[in-house]
Tab-separated table of C-alpha atoms and ligand atoms in Angstrom:
chain	number	residue	atom	x	y	z
I	28	MET	CA	-19.252	-1.615	-13.604
I	29	THR	CA	-16.560	1.007	-13.034
I	30	VAL	CA	-13.223	-0.466	-12.092
I	31	PRO	CA	-11.225	1.880	-9.828
I	32	ARG	CA	-8.006	3.018	-11.502
I	33	HIS	CA	-6.161	2.997	-8.194
I	34	ILE	CA	-6.945	0.910	-5.104
I	35	ALA	CA	-5.079	1.482	-1.828
I	36	ILE	CA	-5.175	-1.060	0.988
I	37	ILE	CA	-4.359	-0.842	4.700
I	38	MET	CA	-3.559	-4.517	5.220
I	39	ASP	CA	-4.422	-4.931	8.898
I	40	GLY	CA	-5.165	-7.895	11.160
I	41	ASN	CA	-2.275	-10.285	10.541
I	42	GLY	CA	-1.495	-10.434	14.264
I	43	ARG	CA	-5.126	-11.098	15.216
I	44	TRP	CA	-5.373	-13.811	12.574
I	45	ALA	CA	-2.350	-15.560	14.111
I	46	ARG	CA	-3.546	-15.082	17.684
I	47	GLU	CA	-6.910	-16.674	16.866
I	48	ARG	CA	-4.949	-19.758	15.835
I	49	ASN	CA	-2.416	-19.682	18.663
I	50	LEU	CA	0.328	-19.081	16.126
I	51	PRO	CA	3.253	-16.634	16.298
I	52	ARG	CA	2.457	-13.236	14.725
I	53	ILE	CA	4.863	-13.838	11.834
I	54	LYS	CA	2.636	-16.695	10.633
I	55	GLY	CA	-0.084	-14.092	10.202
I	56	HIS	CA	2.267	-11.921	8.181
I	57	GLU	CA	3.209	-14.933	6.026
I	58	GLN	CA	-0.435	-15.652	5.332
I	59	GLY	CA	-0.942	-11.936	4.666
I	60	ALA	CA	1.650	-12.165	1.885
I	61	GLU	CA	-0.580	-14.799	0.238
I	62	SER	CA	-3.408	-12.261	0.241
I	63	VAL	CA	-1.149	-9.728	-1.493
I	64	ARG	CA	-0.508	-12.312	-4.198
I	65	ALA	CA	-4.232	-13.082	-4.660
I	66	VAL	CA	-5.341	-9.453	-4.645
I	67	THR	CA	-2.616	-8.421	-7.096
I	68	GLU	CA	-3.754	-11.173	-9.446
I	69	ALA	CA	-7.367	-10.025	-9.115
I	70	CYS	CA	-6.298	-6.466	-9.970
I	71	VAL	CA	-4.612	-7.730	-13.137
I	72	GLU	CA	-7.735	-9.712	-14.068
I	73	LEU	CA	-10.022	-6.726	-13.443
I	74	GLY	CA	-7.803	-4.130	-15.077
I	75	VAL	CA	-6.969	-2.072	-11.966
I	76	GLU	CA	-4.027	0.097	-13.010
I	77	PHE	CA	-2.500	0.817	-9.591
I	78	LEU	CA	-2.597	-1.115	-6.313
I	79	THR	CA	-0.882	0.465	-3.305
I	80	VAL	CA	-0.487	-1.717	-0.215
I	81	TYR	CA	0.599	-0.436	3.200
I	82	ALA	CA	3.194	-3.003	4.232
I	83	PHE	CA	5.254	-1.174	6.892
I	84	SER	CA	4.644	2.214	8.475
I	85	THR	CA	7.237	4.555	9.980
I	86	GLU	CA	5.471	3.815	13.299
I	87	ASN	CA	5.875	0.038	12.931
I	88	TRP	CA	9.513	0.359	14.113
I	89	LYS	CA	7.958	0.577	17.613
I	90	ARG	CA	7.210	-3.150	17.448
I	91	PRO	CA	9.555	-5.718	19.030
I	92	ALA	CA	12.848	-5.931	17.103
I	93	ALA	CA	12.246	-9.623	16.382
I	94	GLU	CA	8.930	-8.911	14.638
I	95	VAL	CA	10.445	-6.036	12.636
I	96	ALA	CA	13.382	-8.210	11.547
I	97	ALA	CA	11.059	-11.069	10.610
I	98	LEU	CA	8.924	-8.708	8.524
I	99	PHE	CA	11.934	-7.625	6.469
I	100	VAL	CA	13.056	-11.231	5.972
I	101	LEU	CA	9.535	-11.998	4.786
I	102	LEU	CA	9.622	-9.020	2.432
I	103	GLU	CA	12.845	-10.238	0.839
I	104	HIS	CA	11.457	-13.759	0.439
I	105	PHE	CA	8.247	-12.364	-1.002
I	106	ILE	CA	10.095	-10.311	-3.604
I	107	ALA	CA	12.353	-13.208	-4.630
I	108	GLN	CA	9.493	-15.694	-4.740
I	109	GLU	CA	7.021	-13.422	-6.535
I	110	LEU	CA	9.318	-12.042	-9.214
I	111	PRO	CA	8.592	-14.796	-11.785
I	112	THR	CA	4.843	-14.421	-11.166
I	113	LEU	CA	5.043	-10.638	-11.462
I	114	MET	CA	6.805	-11.087	-14.812
I	115	LYS	CA	4.289	-13.705	-15.978
I	116	ASN	CA	1.356	-11.464	-14.999
I	117	ASN	CA	2.972	-8.351	-16.506
I	118	VAL	CA	2.955	-6.583	-13.085
I	119	ARG	CA	5.248	-3.627	-12.507
I	120	LEU	CA	6.622	-3.310	-8.991
I	121	ALA	CA	7.162	0.072	-7.317
I	122	ALA	CA	7.701	1.334	-3.768
I	123	ILE	CA	6.997	4.479	-1.761
I	124	GLY	CA	8.379	5.532	1.614
I	125	ARG	CA	11.731	6.359	3.176
I	126	LEU	CA	13.285	3.415	1.384
I	127	HIS	CA	16.875	4.443	2.197
I	128	GLU	CA	16.203	3.533	5.856
I	129	LEU	CA	15.286	-0.079	5.045
I	130	PRO	CA	17.872	-2.838	5.618
I	131	ASP	CA	20.445	-2.881	2.787
I	132	THR	CA	19.520	-6.373	1.623
I	133	CYS	CA	15.868	-5.313	1.318
I	134	GLN	CA	16.804	-2.207	-0.619
I	135	ARG	CA	18.832	-4.252	-3.061
I	136	ALA	CA	16.141	-6.918	-3.579
I	137	LEU	CA	13.545	-4.209	-4.049
I	138	ALA	CA	15.647	-2.182	-6.500
I	139	GLU	CA	16.381	-5.295	-8.568
I	140	ALA	CA	12.732	-6.345	-8.766
I	141	ILE	CA	11.650	-2.803	-9.606
I	142	ALA	CA	14.220	-2.632	-12.409
I	143	GLN	CA	13.303	-6.065	-13.788
I	144	THR	CA	9.577	-5.300	-13.901
I	145	ALA	CA	9.921	-1.675	-15.060
I	146	ALA	CA	8.647	-2.337	-18.594
I	147	ASN	CA	5.579	-4.350	-17.500
I	148	THR	CA	2.293	-2.771	-18.475
I	149	ALA	CA	-0.528	-4.411	-16.486
I	150	THR	CA	-1.122	-3.446	-12.822
I	151	THR	CA	1.524	-1.426	-10.947
I	152	LEU	CA	1.912	-2.906	-7.454
I	153	ILE	CA	3.183	-0.159	-5.142
I	154	LEU	CA	4.577	-1.279	-1.782
I	155	ALA	CA	4.380	1.364	0.962
I	156	LEU	CA	7.460	0.596	3.049
I	157	ASN	CA	8.729	2.680	5.938
I	158	TYR	CA	5.941	4.949	4.762
I	159	SER	CA	3.818	7.507	6.546
I	160	GLY	CA	1.772	10.365	5.163
I	161	ARG	CA	3.350	12.895	7.501
I	162	ALA	CA	6.915	11.806	6.673
I	163	GLU	CA	6.014	12.104	2.993
I	164	ILE	CA	4.662	15.633	3.476
I	165	ILE	CA	7.764	16.623	5.467
I	166	ASP	CA	9.972	15.330	2.646
I	167	ALA	CA	7.878	17.240	0.097
I	168	VAL	CA	8.189	20.474	2.111
I	169	GLN	CA	11.946	19.966	2.288
I	170	ALA	CA	12.053	19.540	-1.492
I	171	LEU	CA	10.022	22.743	-1.895
I	172	CYS	CA	12.426	24.612	0.369
I	173	ALA	CA	15.422	23.289	-1.537
I	174	ASP	CA	13.883	24.529	-4.794
I	175	ALA	CA	13.148	27.894	-3.162
I	176	ALA	CA	16.767	28.192	-2.031
I	177	ALA	CA	17.925	27.311	-5.547
I	178	GLY	CA	15.591	29.941	-6.981
I	179	THR	CA	13.694	27.374	-9.084
I	180	LEU	CA	10.398	27.318	-7.142
I	181	GLY	CA	7.301	28.462	-9.005
I	182	ASP	CA	3.797	28.795	-7.519
I	183	ILE	CA	3.024	26.698	-4.457
I	184	ASP	CA	-0.244	25.097	-5.538
I	185	GLN	CA	-1.717	21.579	-5.316
I	186	ASP	CA	0.321	20.418	-8.284
I	187	ALA	CA	3.547	21.737	-6.748
I	188	ILE	CA	2.913	19.620	-3.651
I	189	SER	CA	1.636	16.503	-5.463
I	190	ALA	CA	4.688	16.582	-7.717
I	191	ARG	CA	6.987	16.363	-4.692
I	192	LEU	CA	5.237	13.433	-2.989
I	193	TYR	CA	6.502	9.850	-3.431
I	194	THR	CA	3.264	9.206	-5.310
I	195	ALA	CA	3.916	11.899	-7.936
I	196	PRO	CA	3.701	9.428	-10.852
I	197	TYR	CA	0.364	7.944	-9.753
I	198	PRO	CA	-3.238	9.187	-9.687
I	199	ASP	CA	-4.905	9.552	-6.268
I	200	PRO	CA	-6.601	6.347	-5.063
I	201	ASP	CA	-10.284	5.949	-5.967
I	202	LEU	CA	-10.913	3.295	-3.332
I	203	LEU	CA	-9.303	2.702	0.067
I	204	ILE	CA	-9.832	-0.678	1.714
I	205	ARG	CA	-8.988	-1.305	5.362
I	206	THR	CA	-9.289	-4.803	6.770
I	207	SER	CA	-9.928	-5.812	10.410
I	208	GLY	CA	-12.533	-3.194	11.144
I	209	GLU	CA	-10.394	-0.330	12.439
I	210	MET	CA	-11.841	3.057	11.387
I	211	ARG	CA	-8.637	5.060	11.042
I	212	LEU	CA	-6.047	6.039	8.473
I	213	SER	CA	-2.961	5.243	10.576
I	214	ASN	CA	-0.905	7.865	8.707
I	215	PHE	CA	-1.565	6.421	5.244
I	216	LEU	CA	-1.637	8.650	2.118
I	217	LEU	CA	-2.970	11.670	4.044
I	218	TRP	CA	-2.821	14.040	1.070
I	219	GLN	CA	-3.876	11.561	-1.603
I	220	LEU	CA	-6.995	10.176	0.129
I	221	SER	CA	-8.803	13.537	0.214
I	222	TYR	CA	-11.664	12.321	-2.011
I	223	THR	CA	-11.142	8.577	-1.927
I	224	GLU	CA	-14.094	6.273	-1.181
I	225	ILE	CA	-13.472	4.227	1.974
I	226	HIS	CA	-14.399	0.566	2.432
I	227	VAL	CA	-13.777	-0.999	5.850
I	228	THR	CA	-14.287	-4.732	6.268
I	229	GLU	CA	-14.192	-6.847	9.423
I	230	LYS	CA	-12.247	-9.534	7.554
I	231	LEU	CA	-8.677	-9.960	8.737
I	232	TRP	CA	-6.099	-9.360	5.979
I	233	PRO	CA	-4.933	-13.020	5.731
I	234	ASP	CA	-8.594	-13.996	5.088
I	235	PHE	CA	-9.081	-11.312	2.405
I	236	GLY	CA	-9.198	-12.721	-1.116
I	237	LYS	CA	-10.277	-12.087	-4.687
I	238	ASP	CA	-13.997	-12.288	-3.868
I	239	ASP	CA	-13.584	-9.699	-1.117
I	240	LEU	CA	-11.890	-7.359	-3.575
I	241	ARG	CA	-14.724	-7.845	-6.048
I	242	ALA	CA	-17.257	-7.135	-3.271
I	243	ALA	CA	-15.424	-3.924	-2.334
I	244	ILE	CA	-15.466	-2.807	-5.969
I	245	ALA	CA	-19.181	-3.628	-6.230
I	246	GLU	CA	-19.854	-1.453	-3.174
I	247	PHE	CA	-17.667	1.302	-4.622
I	248	ASN	CA	-19.914	1.281	-7.672
I	249	LYS	CA	-22.907	2.222	-5.520
I	250	ARG	CA	-21.188	5.363	-4.236
I	251	GLN	CA	-21.900	8.786	-5.639
I	252	ARG	CA	-18.668	10.779	-5.761
I	253	ARG	CA	-19.400	14.489	-5.528
I	254	TYR	CA	-16.033	16.138	-4.810
I	255	GLY	CA	-17.799	18.926	-2.956
I	256	GLY	CA	-20.161	19.674	-5.831
I	257	LEU	CA	-23.783	18.631	-6.294
D	17	IPE	C1	-0.799	-5.612	9.628
D	17	IPE	O1	-1.143	-6.519	10.614
D	17	IPE	C2	0.609	-5.796	9.143
D	17	IPE	C3	1.564	-4.767	9.559
D	17	IPE	C4	1.264	-3.671	10.192
D	17	IPE	C5	2.966	-5.005	9.231
D	17	IPE	P1	-0.855	-6.251	12.146
D	17	IPE	O2	0.462	-6.850	12.490
D	17	IPE	O3	-1.019	-4.814	12.467
D	17	IPE	O4	-2.023	-7.107	12.808
D	17	IPE	P2	-2.881	-6.754	14.111
D	17	IPE	O5	-3.439	-5.372	13.922
D	17	IPE	O6	-1.944	-6.830	15.275
D	17	IPE	O7	-3.941	-7.791	14.138
D	18	IPE	C1	-1.305	0.147	9.700
D	18	IPE	O1	-1.548	-0.885	10.580
D	18	IPE	C2	0.056	-0.028	9.057
D	18	IPE	C3	0.146	-1.117	8.104
D	18	IPE	C4	-0.842	-1.853	7.680
D	18	IPE	C5	1.462	-1.359	7.578
D	18	IPE	P1	-1.173	-0.757	12.133
D	18	IPE	O2	-1.619	-2.025	12.750
D	18	IPE	O3	0.248	-0.397	12.279
D	18	IPE	O4	-2.070	0.478	12.585
D	18	IPE	P2	-2.629	0.866	14.010
D	18	IPE	O5	-1.473	0.777	14.971
D	18	IPE	O6	-3.703	-0.114	14.351
D	18	IPE	O7	-3.178	2.248	13.848
D	19	MG	MG1	-2.571	-3.684	13.103
């Protein structure tokens, strides 16, 4: 079996999970954090090198302020609570997105956890926070223009663009998983997903566990990746 080097996940359906149980939406997000824990552990066990999870999009600011605030409180709790487990499991934490626009306390917690786990060598868990593919491309174009103005810009080729994305240190995802059945990208990794295999499951994110990840990888193994060739 081929284990994907990089798995990206659009973690969707927390709200629906809560609604089905007559619970407030934040309870769905809390349960969703448990799925992040389980799936990260499964990635360590399977030898997946990179796991990128879409936790908050630049469009998610449109949600009610109370939900947005609760999500950031949850994020801080998650980081604090998970840090010992990340260390025990040798997981390196990273983040992509317009991180400077996150609440200060979140930025600090994130920066600390990233620094503490920097030397870990098993799976790299990459949180996409205040992330969108278009914002990332805009930021990359701005970086290109700055280099042009400074007279340091070489050829504008694929590598020149990839090198200026938040994901520059990571390979493109091999497998994209979206939970809750929606067939769209919702502004996730627009450049990087060009040749990624897509797996959509009806399962809601809080119900997604290690077995579901293994099933997605098994399905991935049946795909023939052609990259435009034969
Ligand atoms: C995904 O679950 C989590 C975030 C976007 C933060 P949703 O909150 O989008 O759940 P649904 O789509 O309303 O069920
Ligand atoms: C995508 O889910 C963003 C995250 C999982 C963070 P959304 O629930 O925001 O996406 P749409 O609105 O259904 O496209
Ligand atoms: Mg959703």
